[in-house]
Coordinates of C-alpha atoms and ligand atoms in Angstrom, one line a residue:
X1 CA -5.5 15.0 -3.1
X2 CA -8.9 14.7 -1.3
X3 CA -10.2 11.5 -1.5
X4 CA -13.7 10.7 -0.3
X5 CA -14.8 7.5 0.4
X6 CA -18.8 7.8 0.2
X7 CA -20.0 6.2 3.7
X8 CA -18.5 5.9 6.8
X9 CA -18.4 2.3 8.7
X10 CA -17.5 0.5 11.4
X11 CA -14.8 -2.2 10.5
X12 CA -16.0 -5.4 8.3
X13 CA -16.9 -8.2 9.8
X14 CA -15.4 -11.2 8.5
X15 CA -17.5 -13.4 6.6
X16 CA -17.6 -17.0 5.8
X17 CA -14.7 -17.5 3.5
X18 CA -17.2 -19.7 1.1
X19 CA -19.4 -17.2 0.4
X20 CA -16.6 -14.7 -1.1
X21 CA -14.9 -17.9 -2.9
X22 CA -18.1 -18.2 -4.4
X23 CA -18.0 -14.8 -5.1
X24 CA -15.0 -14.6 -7.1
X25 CA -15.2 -18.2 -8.8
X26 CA -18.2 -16.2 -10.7
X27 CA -15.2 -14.7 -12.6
X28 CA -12.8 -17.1 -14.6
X29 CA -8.9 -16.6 -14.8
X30 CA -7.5 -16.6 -18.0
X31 CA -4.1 -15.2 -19.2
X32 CA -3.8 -12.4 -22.3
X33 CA -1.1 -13.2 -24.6
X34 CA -0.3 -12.1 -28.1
X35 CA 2.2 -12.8 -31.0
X36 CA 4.9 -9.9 -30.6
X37 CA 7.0 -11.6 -33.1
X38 CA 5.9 -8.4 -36.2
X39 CA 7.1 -5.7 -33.3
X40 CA 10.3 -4.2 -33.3
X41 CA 12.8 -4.4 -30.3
X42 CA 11.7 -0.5 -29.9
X43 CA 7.9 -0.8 -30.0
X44 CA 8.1 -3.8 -27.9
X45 CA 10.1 -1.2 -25.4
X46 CA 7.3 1.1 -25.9
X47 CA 5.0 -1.4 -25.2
X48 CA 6.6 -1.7 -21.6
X49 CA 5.9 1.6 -20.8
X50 CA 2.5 2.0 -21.4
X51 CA 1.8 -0.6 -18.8
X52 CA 3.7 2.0 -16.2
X53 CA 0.9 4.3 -17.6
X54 CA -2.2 2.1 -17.5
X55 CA -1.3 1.6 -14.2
X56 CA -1.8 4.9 -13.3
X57 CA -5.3 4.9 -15.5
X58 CA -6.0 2.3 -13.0
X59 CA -4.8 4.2 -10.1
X60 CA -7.3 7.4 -11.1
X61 CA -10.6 5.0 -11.7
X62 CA -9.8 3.8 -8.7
X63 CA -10.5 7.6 -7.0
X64 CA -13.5 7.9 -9.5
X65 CA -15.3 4.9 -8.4
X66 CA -14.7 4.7 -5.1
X67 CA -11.8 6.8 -3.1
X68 CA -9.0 5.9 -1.4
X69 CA -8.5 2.2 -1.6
X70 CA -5.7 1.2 0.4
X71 CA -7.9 3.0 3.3
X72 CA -10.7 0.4 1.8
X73 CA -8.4 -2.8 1.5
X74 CA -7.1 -1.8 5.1
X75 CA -10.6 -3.1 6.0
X76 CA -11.0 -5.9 4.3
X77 CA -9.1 -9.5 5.9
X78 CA -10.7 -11.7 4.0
X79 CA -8.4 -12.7 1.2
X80 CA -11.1 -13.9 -1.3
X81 CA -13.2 -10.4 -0.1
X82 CA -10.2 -8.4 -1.6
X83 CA -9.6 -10.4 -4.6
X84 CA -13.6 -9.4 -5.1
X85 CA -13.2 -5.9 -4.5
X86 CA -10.2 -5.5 -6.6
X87 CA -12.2 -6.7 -9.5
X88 CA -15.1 -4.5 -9.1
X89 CA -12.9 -1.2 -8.2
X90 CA -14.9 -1.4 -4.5
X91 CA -17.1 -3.0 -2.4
X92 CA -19.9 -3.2 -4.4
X93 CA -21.0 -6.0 -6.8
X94 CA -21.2 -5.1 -10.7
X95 CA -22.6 -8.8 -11.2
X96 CA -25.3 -7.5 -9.2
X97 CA -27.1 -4.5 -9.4
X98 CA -23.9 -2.6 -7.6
X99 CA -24.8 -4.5 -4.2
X100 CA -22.4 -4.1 -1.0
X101 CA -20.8 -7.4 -0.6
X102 CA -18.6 -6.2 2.4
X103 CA -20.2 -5.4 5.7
X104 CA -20.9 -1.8 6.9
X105 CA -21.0 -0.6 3.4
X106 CA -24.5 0.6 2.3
X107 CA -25.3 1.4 -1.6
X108 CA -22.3 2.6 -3.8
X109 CA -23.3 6.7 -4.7
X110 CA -25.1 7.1 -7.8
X111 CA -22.9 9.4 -9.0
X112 CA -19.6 7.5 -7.3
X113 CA -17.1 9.5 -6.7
X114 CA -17.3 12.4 -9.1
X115 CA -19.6 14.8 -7.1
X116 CA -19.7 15.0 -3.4
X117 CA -21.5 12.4 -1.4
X118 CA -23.8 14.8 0.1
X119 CA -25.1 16.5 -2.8
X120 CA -28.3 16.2 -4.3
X121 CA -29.7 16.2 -7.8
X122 CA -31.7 19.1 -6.7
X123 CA -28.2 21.1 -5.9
X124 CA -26.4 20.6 -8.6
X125 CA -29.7 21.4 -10.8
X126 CA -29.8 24.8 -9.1
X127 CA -25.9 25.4 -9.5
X128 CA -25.2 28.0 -11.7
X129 CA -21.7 26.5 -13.5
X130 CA -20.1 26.4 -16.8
X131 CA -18.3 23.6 -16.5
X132 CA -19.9 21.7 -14.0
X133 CA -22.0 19.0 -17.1
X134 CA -17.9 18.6 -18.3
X135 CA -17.1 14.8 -19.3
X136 CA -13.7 16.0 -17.5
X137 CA -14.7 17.5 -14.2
X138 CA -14.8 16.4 -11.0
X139 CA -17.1 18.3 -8.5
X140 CA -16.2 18.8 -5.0
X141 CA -17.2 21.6 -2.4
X142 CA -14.9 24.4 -1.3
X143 CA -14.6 25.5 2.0
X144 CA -17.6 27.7 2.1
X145 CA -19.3 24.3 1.1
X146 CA -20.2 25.5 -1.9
X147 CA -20.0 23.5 -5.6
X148 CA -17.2 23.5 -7.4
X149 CA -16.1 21.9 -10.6
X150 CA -12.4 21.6 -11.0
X151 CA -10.6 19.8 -14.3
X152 CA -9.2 16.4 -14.3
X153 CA -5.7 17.9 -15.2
X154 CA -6.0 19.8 -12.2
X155 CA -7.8 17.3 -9.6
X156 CA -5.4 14.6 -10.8
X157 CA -2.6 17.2 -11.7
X158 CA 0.5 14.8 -10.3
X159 CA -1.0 11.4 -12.0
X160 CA -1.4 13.2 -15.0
X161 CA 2.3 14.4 -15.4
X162 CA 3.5 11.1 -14.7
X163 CA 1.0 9.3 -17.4
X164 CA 2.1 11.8 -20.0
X165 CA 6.1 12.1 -18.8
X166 CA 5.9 8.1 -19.8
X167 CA 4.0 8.6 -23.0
X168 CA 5.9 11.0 -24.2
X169 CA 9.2 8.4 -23.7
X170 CA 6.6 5.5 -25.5
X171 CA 6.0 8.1 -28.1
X172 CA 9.2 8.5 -28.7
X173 CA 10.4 4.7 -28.9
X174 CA 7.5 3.3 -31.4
X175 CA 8.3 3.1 -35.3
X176 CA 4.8 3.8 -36.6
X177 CA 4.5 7.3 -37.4
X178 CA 1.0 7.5 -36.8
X179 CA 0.7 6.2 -33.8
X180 CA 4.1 8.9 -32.6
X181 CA 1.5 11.1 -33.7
X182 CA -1.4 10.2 -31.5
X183 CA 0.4 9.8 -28.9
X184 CA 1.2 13.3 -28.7
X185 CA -2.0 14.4 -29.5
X186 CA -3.3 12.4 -26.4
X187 CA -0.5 14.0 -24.4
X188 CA -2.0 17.6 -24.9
X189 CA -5.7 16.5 -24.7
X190 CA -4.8 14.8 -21.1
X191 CA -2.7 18.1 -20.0
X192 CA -5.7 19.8 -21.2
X193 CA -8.6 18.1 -21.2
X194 CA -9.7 18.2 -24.7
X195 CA -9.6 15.2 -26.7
X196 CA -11.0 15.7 -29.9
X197 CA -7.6 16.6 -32.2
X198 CA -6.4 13.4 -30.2
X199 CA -9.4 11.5 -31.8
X200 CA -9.1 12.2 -34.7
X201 CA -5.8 11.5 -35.2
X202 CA -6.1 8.1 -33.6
X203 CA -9.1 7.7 -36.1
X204 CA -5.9 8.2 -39.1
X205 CA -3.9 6.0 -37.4
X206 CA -4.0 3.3 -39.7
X207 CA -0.6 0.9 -39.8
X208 CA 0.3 0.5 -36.2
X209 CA 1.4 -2.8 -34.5
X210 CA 0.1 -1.3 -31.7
X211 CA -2.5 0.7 -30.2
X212 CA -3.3 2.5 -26.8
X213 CA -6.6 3.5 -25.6
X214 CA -6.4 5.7 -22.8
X215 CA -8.1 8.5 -20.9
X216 CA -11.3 9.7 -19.7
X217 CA -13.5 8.0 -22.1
X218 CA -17.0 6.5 -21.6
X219 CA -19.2 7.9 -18.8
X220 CA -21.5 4.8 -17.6
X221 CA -19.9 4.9 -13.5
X222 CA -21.7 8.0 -13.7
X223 CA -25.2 6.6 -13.3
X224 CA -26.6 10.0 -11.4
X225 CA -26.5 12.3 -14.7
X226 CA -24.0 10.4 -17.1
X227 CA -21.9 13.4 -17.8
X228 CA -18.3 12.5 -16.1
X229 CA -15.9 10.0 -18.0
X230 CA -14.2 7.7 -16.7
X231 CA -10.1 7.0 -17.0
X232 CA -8.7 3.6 -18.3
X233 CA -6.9 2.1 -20.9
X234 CA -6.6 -0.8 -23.3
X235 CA -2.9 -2.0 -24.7
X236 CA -3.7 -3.7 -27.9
X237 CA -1.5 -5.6 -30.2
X238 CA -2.9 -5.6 -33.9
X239 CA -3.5 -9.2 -35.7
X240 CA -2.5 -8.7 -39.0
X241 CA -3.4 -12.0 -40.4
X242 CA -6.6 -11.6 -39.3
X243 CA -7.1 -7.5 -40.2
X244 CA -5.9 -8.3 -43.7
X245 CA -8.8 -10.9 -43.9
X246 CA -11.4 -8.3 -42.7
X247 CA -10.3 -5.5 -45.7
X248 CA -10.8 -8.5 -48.0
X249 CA -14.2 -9.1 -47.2
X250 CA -14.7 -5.2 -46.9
X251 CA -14.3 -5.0 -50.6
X252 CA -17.2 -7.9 -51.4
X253 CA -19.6 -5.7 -49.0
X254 CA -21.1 -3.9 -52.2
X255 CA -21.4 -7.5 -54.2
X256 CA -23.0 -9.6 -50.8
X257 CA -25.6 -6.2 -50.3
X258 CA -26.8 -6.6 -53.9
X259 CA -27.2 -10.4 -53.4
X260 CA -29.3 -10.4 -50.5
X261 CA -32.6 -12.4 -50.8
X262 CA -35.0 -9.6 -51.0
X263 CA -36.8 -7.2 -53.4
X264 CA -34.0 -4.2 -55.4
X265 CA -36.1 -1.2 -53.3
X266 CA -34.4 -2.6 -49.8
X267 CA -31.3 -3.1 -50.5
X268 CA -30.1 -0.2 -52.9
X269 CA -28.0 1.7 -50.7
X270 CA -24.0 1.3 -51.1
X271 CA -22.8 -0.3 -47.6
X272 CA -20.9 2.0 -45.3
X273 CA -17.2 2.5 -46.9
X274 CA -16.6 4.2 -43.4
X275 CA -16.4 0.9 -41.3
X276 CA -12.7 1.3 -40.3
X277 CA -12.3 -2.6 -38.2
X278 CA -9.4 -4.4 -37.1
X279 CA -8.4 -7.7 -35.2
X280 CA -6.3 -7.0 -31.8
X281 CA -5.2 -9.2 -29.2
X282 CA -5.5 -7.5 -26.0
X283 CA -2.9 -7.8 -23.5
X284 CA -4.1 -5.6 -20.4
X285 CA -7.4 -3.6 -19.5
X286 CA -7.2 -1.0 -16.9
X287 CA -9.4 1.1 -15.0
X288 CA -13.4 1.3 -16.4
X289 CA -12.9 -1.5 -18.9
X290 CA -11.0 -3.3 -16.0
X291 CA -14.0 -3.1 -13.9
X292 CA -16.2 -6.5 -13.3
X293 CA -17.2 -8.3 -16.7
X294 CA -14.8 -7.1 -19.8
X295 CA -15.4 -6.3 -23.3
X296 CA -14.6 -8.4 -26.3
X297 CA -15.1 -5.3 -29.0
X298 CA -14.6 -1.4 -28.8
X299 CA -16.2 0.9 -31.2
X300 CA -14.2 4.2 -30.5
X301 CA -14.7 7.3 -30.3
X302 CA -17.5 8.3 -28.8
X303 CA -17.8 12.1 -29.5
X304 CA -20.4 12.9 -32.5
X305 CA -17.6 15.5 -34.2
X306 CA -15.7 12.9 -35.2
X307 CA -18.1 10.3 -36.5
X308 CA -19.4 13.1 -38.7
X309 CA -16.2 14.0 -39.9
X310 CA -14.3 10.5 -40.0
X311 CA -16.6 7.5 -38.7
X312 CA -15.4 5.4 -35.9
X313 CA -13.1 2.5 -35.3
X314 CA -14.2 -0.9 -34.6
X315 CA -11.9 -3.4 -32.7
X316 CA -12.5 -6.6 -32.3
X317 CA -10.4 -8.4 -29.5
X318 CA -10.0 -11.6 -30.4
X319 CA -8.3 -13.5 -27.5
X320 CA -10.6 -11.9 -25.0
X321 CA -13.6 -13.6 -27.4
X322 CA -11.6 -17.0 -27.0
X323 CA -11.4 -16.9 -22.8
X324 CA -15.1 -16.4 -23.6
X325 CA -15.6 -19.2 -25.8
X326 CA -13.8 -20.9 -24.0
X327 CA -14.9 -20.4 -20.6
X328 CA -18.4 -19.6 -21.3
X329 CA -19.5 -20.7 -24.7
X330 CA -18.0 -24.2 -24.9
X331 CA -19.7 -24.8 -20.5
X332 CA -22.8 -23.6 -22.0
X333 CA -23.3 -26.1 -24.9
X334 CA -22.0 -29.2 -22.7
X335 CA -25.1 -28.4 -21.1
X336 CA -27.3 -27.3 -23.4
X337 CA -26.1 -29.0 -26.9
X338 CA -27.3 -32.3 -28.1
X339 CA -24.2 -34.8 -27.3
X340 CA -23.7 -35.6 -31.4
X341 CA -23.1 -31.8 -32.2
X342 CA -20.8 -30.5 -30.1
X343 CA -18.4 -30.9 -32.3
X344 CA -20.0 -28.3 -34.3
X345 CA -18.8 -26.1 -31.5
X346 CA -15.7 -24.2 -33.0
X347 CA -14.3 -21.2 -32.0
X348 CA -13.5 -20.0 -35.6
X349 CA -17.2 -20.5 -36.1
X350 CA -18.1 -18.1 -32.8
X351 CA -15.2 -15.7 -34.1
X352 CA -16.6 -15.2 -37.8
X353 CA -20.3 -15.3 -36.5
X354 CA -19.1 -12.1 -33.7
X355 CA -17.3 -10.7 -36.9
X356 CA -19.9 -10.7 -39.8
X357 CA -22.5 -9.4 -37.0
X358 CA -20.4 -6.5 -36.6
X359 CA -19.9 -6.0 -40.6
X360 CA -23.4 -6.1 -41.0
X361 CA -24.0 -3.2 -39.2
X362 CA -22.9 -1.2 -42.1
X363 CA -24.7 -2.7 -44.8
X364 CA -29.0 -3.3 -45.4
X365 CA -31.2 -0.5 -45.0
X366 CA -30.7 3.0 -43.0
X367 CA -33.5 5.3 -44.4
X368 CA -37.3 4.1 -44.9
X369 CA -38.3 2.8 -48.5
X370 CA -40.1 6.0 -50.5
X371 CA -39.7 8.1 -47.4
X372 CA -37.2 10.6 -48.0
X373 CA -35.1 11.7 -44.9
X374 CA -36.8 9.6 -42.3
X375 CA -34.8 7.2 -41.0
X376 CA -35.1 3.6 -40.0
X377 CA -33.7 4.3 -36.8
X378 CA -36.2 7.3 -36.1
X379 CA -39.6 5.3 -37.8
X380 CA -38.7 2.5 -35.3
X381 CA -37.8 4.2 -32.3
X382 CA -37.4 2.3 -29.0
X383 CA -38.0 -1.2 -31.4
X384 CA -34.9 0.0 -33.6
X385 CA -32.0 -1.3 -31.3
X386 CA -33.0 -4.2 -30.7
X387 CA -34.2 -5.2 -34.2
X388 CA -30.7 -3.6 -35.4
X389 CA -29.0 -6.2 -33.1
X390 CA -31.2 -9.2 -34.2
X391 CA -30.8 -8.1 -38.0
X392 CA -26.8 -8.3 -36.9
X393 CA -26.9 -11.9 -35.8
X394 CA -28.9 -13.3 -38.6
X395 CA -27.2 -11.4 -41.3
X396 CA -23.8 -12.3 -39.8
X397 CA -24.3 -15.7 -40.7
X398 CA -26.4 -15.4 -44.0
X399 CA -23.0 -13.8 -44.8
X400 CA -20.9 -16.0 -43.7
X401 CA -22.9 -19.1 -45.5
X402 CA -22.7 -16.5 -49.0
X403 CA -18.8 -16.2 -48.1
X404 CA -18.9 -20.1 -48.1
X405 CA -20.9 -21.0 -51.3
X406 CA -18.4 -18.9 -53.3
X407 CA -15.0 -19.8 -51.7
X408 CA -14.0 -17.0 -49.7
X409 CA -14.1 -19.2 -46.4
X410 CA -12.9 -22.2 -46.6
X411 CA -12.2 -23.6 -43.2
X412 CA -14.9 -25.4 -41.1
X413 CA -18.1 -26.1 -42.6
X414 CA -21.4 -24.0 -42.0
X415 CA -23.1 -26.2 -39.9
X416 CA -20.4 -25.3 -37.0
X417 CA -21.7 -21.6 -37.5
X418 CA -25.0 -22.5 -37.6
X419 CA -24.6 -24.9 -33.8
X420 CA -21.9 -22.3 -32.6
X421 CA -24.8 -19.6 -33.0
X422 CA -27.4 -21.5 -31.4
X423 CA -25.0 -21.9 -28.2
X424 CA -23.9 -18.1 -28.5
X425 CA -27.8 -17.4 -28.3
X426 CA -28.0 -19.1 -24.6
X427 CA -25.4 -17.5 -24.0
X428 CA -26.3 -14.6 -24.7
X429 CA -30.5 -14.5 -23.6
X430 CA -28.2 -13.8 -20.3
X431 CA -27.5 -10.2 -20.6
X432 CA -31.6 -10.3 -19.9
X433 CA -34.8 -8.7 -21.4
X434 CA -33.6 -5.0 -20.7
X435 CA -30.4 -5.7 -23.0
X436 CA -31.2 -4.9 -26.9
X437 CA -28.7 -7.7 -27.4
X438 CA -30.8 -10.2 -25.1
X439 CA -34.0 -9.3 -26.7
X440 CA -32.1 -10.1 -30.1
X441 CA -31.2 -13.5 -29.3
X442 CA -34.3 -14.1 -27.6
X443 CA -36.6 -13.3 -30.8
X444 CA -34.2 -15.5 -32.8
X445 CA -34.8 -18.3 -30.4
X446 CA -38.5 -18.4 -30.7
X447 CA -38.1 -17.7 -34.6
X448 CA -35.9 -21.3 -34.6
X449 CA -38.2 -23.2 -32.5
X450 CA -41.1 -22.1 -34.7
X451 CA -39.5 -22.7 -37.9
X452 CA -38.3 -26.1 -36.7
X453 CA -34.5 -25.1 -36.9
X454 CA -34.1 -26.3 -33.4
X455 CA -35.5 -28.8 -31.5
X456 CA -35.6 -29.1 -28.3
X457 CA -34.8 -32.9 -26.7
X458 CA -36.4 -34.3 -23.3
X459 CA -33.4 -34.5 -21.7
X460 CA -33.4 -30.4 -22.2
X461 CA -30.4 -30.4 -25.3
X462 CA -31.3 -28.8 -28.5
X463 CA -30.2 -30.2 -31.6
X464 CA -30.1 -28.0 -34.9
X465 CA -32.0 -29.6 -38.5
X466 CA -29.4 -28.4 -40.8
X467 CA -31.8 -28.1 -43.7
X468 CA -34.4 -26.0 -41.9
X469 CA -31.9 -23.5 -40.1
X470 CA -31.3 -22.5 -43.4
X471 CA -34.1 -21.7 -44.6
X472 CA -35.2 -19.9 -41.3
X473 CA -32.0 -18.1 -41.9
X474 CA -32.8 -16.8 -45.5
X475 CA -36.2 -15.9 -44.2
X476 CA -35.2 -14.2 -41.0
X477 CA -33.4 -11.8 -43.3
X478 CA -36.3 -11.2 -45.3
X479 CA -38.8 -10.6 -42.5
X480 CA -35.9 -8.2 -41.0
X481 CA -34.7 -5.9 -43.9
X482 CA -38.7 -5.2 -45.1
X483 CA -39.5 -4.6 -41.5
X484 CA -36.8 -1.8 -41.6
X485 CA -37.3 -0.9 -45.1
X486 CA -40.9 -0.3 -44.6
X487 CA -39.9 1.5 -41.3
X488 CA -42.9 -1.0 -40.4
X489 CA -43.1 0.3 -35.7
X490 CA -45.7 -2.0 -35.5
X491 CA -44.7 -4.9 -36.5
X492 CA -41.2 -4.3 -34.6
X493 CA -43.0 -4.2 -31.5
X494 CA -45.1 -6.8 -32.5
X495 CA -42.2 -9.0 -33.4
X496 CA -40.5 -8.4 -30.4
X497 CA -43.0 -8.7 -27.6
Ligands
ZN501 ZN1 -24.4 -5.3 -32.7

């Protein structure tokens, strides 16, 4: 195997060890652990062996992203430095804007380590190949120099028979017939790079204890054209208390749509039956999901044939969320909490408030009022994500208060949802204004202060009127749903500039 590291340097020097402590304290340590006590002795065998094969998921981003790494880590003494490119699958900073943090190395390759490091857009415009847009090639040059696009299951031919050698032995071990199944569906799609019959039977996979994402799957390391996908893979084991809550609540969706506080014309379409969502608790992340900050939900997959055919899946994971309460969430509010509510700050409250957001997404409005066949998402264009998002939030919790008042959710009481929210929108007014999700929780802080729901103290706390928060709440839903029922641009952009 060629492996191309993109820049050529003279060793690093080492640097003060602070500065990569620093670094790496950015990041917190937590361990992933799950109940296995529902598996059998043979699933939990199976289990085993798909770490063997994430493993080698990781081994292959590694080559995407960067190259060769041992010839990388070979330059790197620093320990701390190491421990910081390990996490970010180089020496480059994902934390920040993909900056070198180890001497000698200038900016990472647009387009990594898919295409070669000499080629320009221009080039590869000009080159006359079938394949060479593929989510599942990797370009190199021959030894005319020309472009040439060559499959993963040929570039990565060895890694490949080893991944799928193991899977077929996991295949084999696991109880759940379904997941036997997609298994071996995934087997043929890696041996031949086509995933879609693999999809959709993961998308029927419905019973499993356990679940394994893994492949080539979303295609952000490729930040030149977007078009290569990169390998990694989640193990996942399933919470079934917590999945067998969330079909409950799925079959009240058509009751809490026709209750919501607005006028019959916006809310008279039947919420999405499609939303296929379950609890895990993840127990390793390998290769692109591995790589710098991680993910607390999947929706999978991503190609178009099979949400027109079967929808997607939505997974929440739910210990990752509580390292992030934890470790980010609870910090957050001893800062930025008034002292008398933080003990409002629950992370049952963060978990449901994270959950409802993501059932919401099914339900409300998705075609304009009187307008046949436009959508809400085409009459709001650019304003539509991040109005989606902040109709999310707020109709997450107007849900979970409705779940409340008629007994469904008993534990906690709603002012911990309605603090917990206010600290999960500092926290999250970090992803920044060019995140939909930032401009979300951004509107909804200005749409509190107004309103009164929050207040802000001297000493810099906020404190949440419990009486006030909920009428913003009602109202916030109102002002949303019309906006998208009207497919009302203006006052979208209005609303969020
Ligand atoms: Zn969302």
């Amino acid at each position: 195997m060629v492996l191309l590291s993109s820049c050529k340097q003279k060793p690093a020097v080492e640097e003060t060890e602070s500065r990569y402590a620093e670094l790496v304290n950015k990041f917190a340590e937590v361990s992933l652990e799950a109940d296995l006590t529902h598996l059998s002795a043979n699933d939990i065998e199976a289990v085993k062996i798909l770490f063997e094969v994430a493993d080698i998921m990781n081994e292959l981003f590694w080559i995407q992203a960067y190259g060769d790494k041992e010839e990388l880590m070979s330059k790197i003494t620093d320990e701390q430095a190491r421990r910081y490119a390990m996490i970010h699958y180089g020496p480059w900073d994902r934390l920040n804007n993909m900056e070198p943090f180890v001497e000698g190395f200038g900016a990472k390759n647009a387009g990594a380590n898919f295409y070669p490091s000499d080629m320009t857009k221009e080039e590869f415009e000009a080159w006359d190949s079938p394949n060479k847009s593929s989510l599942y090639t990797m370009i190199r040059r021959n030894d005319e120099g020309q472009l040439v696009a060559i499959w993963y299951k040929d570039f990565f031919a060895a890694q490949i028979t080893k991944a799928t050698e193991l899977m077929k032995k996991a295949a084999e071990l696991a109880t759940d017939e379904g997941f036997k199944h997609y298994m071996n569906k995934r087997i043929e799609a890696m041996l031949t790079d086509d995933y879609l019959e693999s999809d959709m039977a993961w998308m029927d996979m419905k019973t499993s204890p356990i679940d394994f994402i893994v492949g080539p799957i979303e295609n952000y390391e490729d930040r030149l054209f977007g078009y290569k996908a990169a390998y990694e893979a989640f193990i996942l084991i399933k919470d079934i208390e917590w999945s067998q809550k969330l079909e409950r609540y799925a079959t009240l969706l058509a009751d809490l749509q026709r209750g919501l506080p607005v006028e019959p014309k916006y809310k008279s379409e039947i919420p999405g039956a499609d939303s296929d969502m379950n609890v895990y608790q993840v127990i390793y992340y390998a290769g692109d999901c591995n790589a710098g900050s991680k993910t607390i939900a999947i929706n999978l997959p991503n190609d178009e044939r099979v949400h027109t055919s079967k929808g997607s899946r939505k997974l929440q994971l739910k210990n990752a969320m509580q390292a992030k309460f934890d470790k980010i969430l609870v910090p957050i509010s001893e800062l930025l909490i008034a002292e008398e509510q933080r003990q409002y700050i629950k992370f049952d409250a963060f978990f449901e408030n994270v959950m409802f957001h993501e059932v919401t997404h099914g339900m409300g409005i998705k075609n304009v009022v009187g307008k046949k066949g436009t959508t809400v998402r085409n009459a709001l264009k650019e304003a539509y994500s991040p109005i989606e998002e902040a109709k999310a939030d707020i109709m997450g919790l107007y849900l979970v208060s409705k779940l409340r008042e008629n007994g469904e959710i008993t534990e906690g009481e709603l002012m911990d949802n309605f603090v917990t929210f206010v600290a999960g929108i500092f926290r999250s007014v970090r992803f920044g204004a060019s995140s939909s999700h930032g401009k979300a929780n951004m509107m909804r802080f200005n749409y509190f202060m107004e309103k009164g729901a929050i207040e802000r103290r001297e000493d810099g706390t906020y404190f949440v009127n419990y009486d006030k928060m909920y009428d913003a709440m009602i109202s916030s839903v109102q002002q949303i749903l019309i906006i998208q029922g009207d497919g009302n641009y203006d006052t979208a952009v209005k609303l969020i500039e």
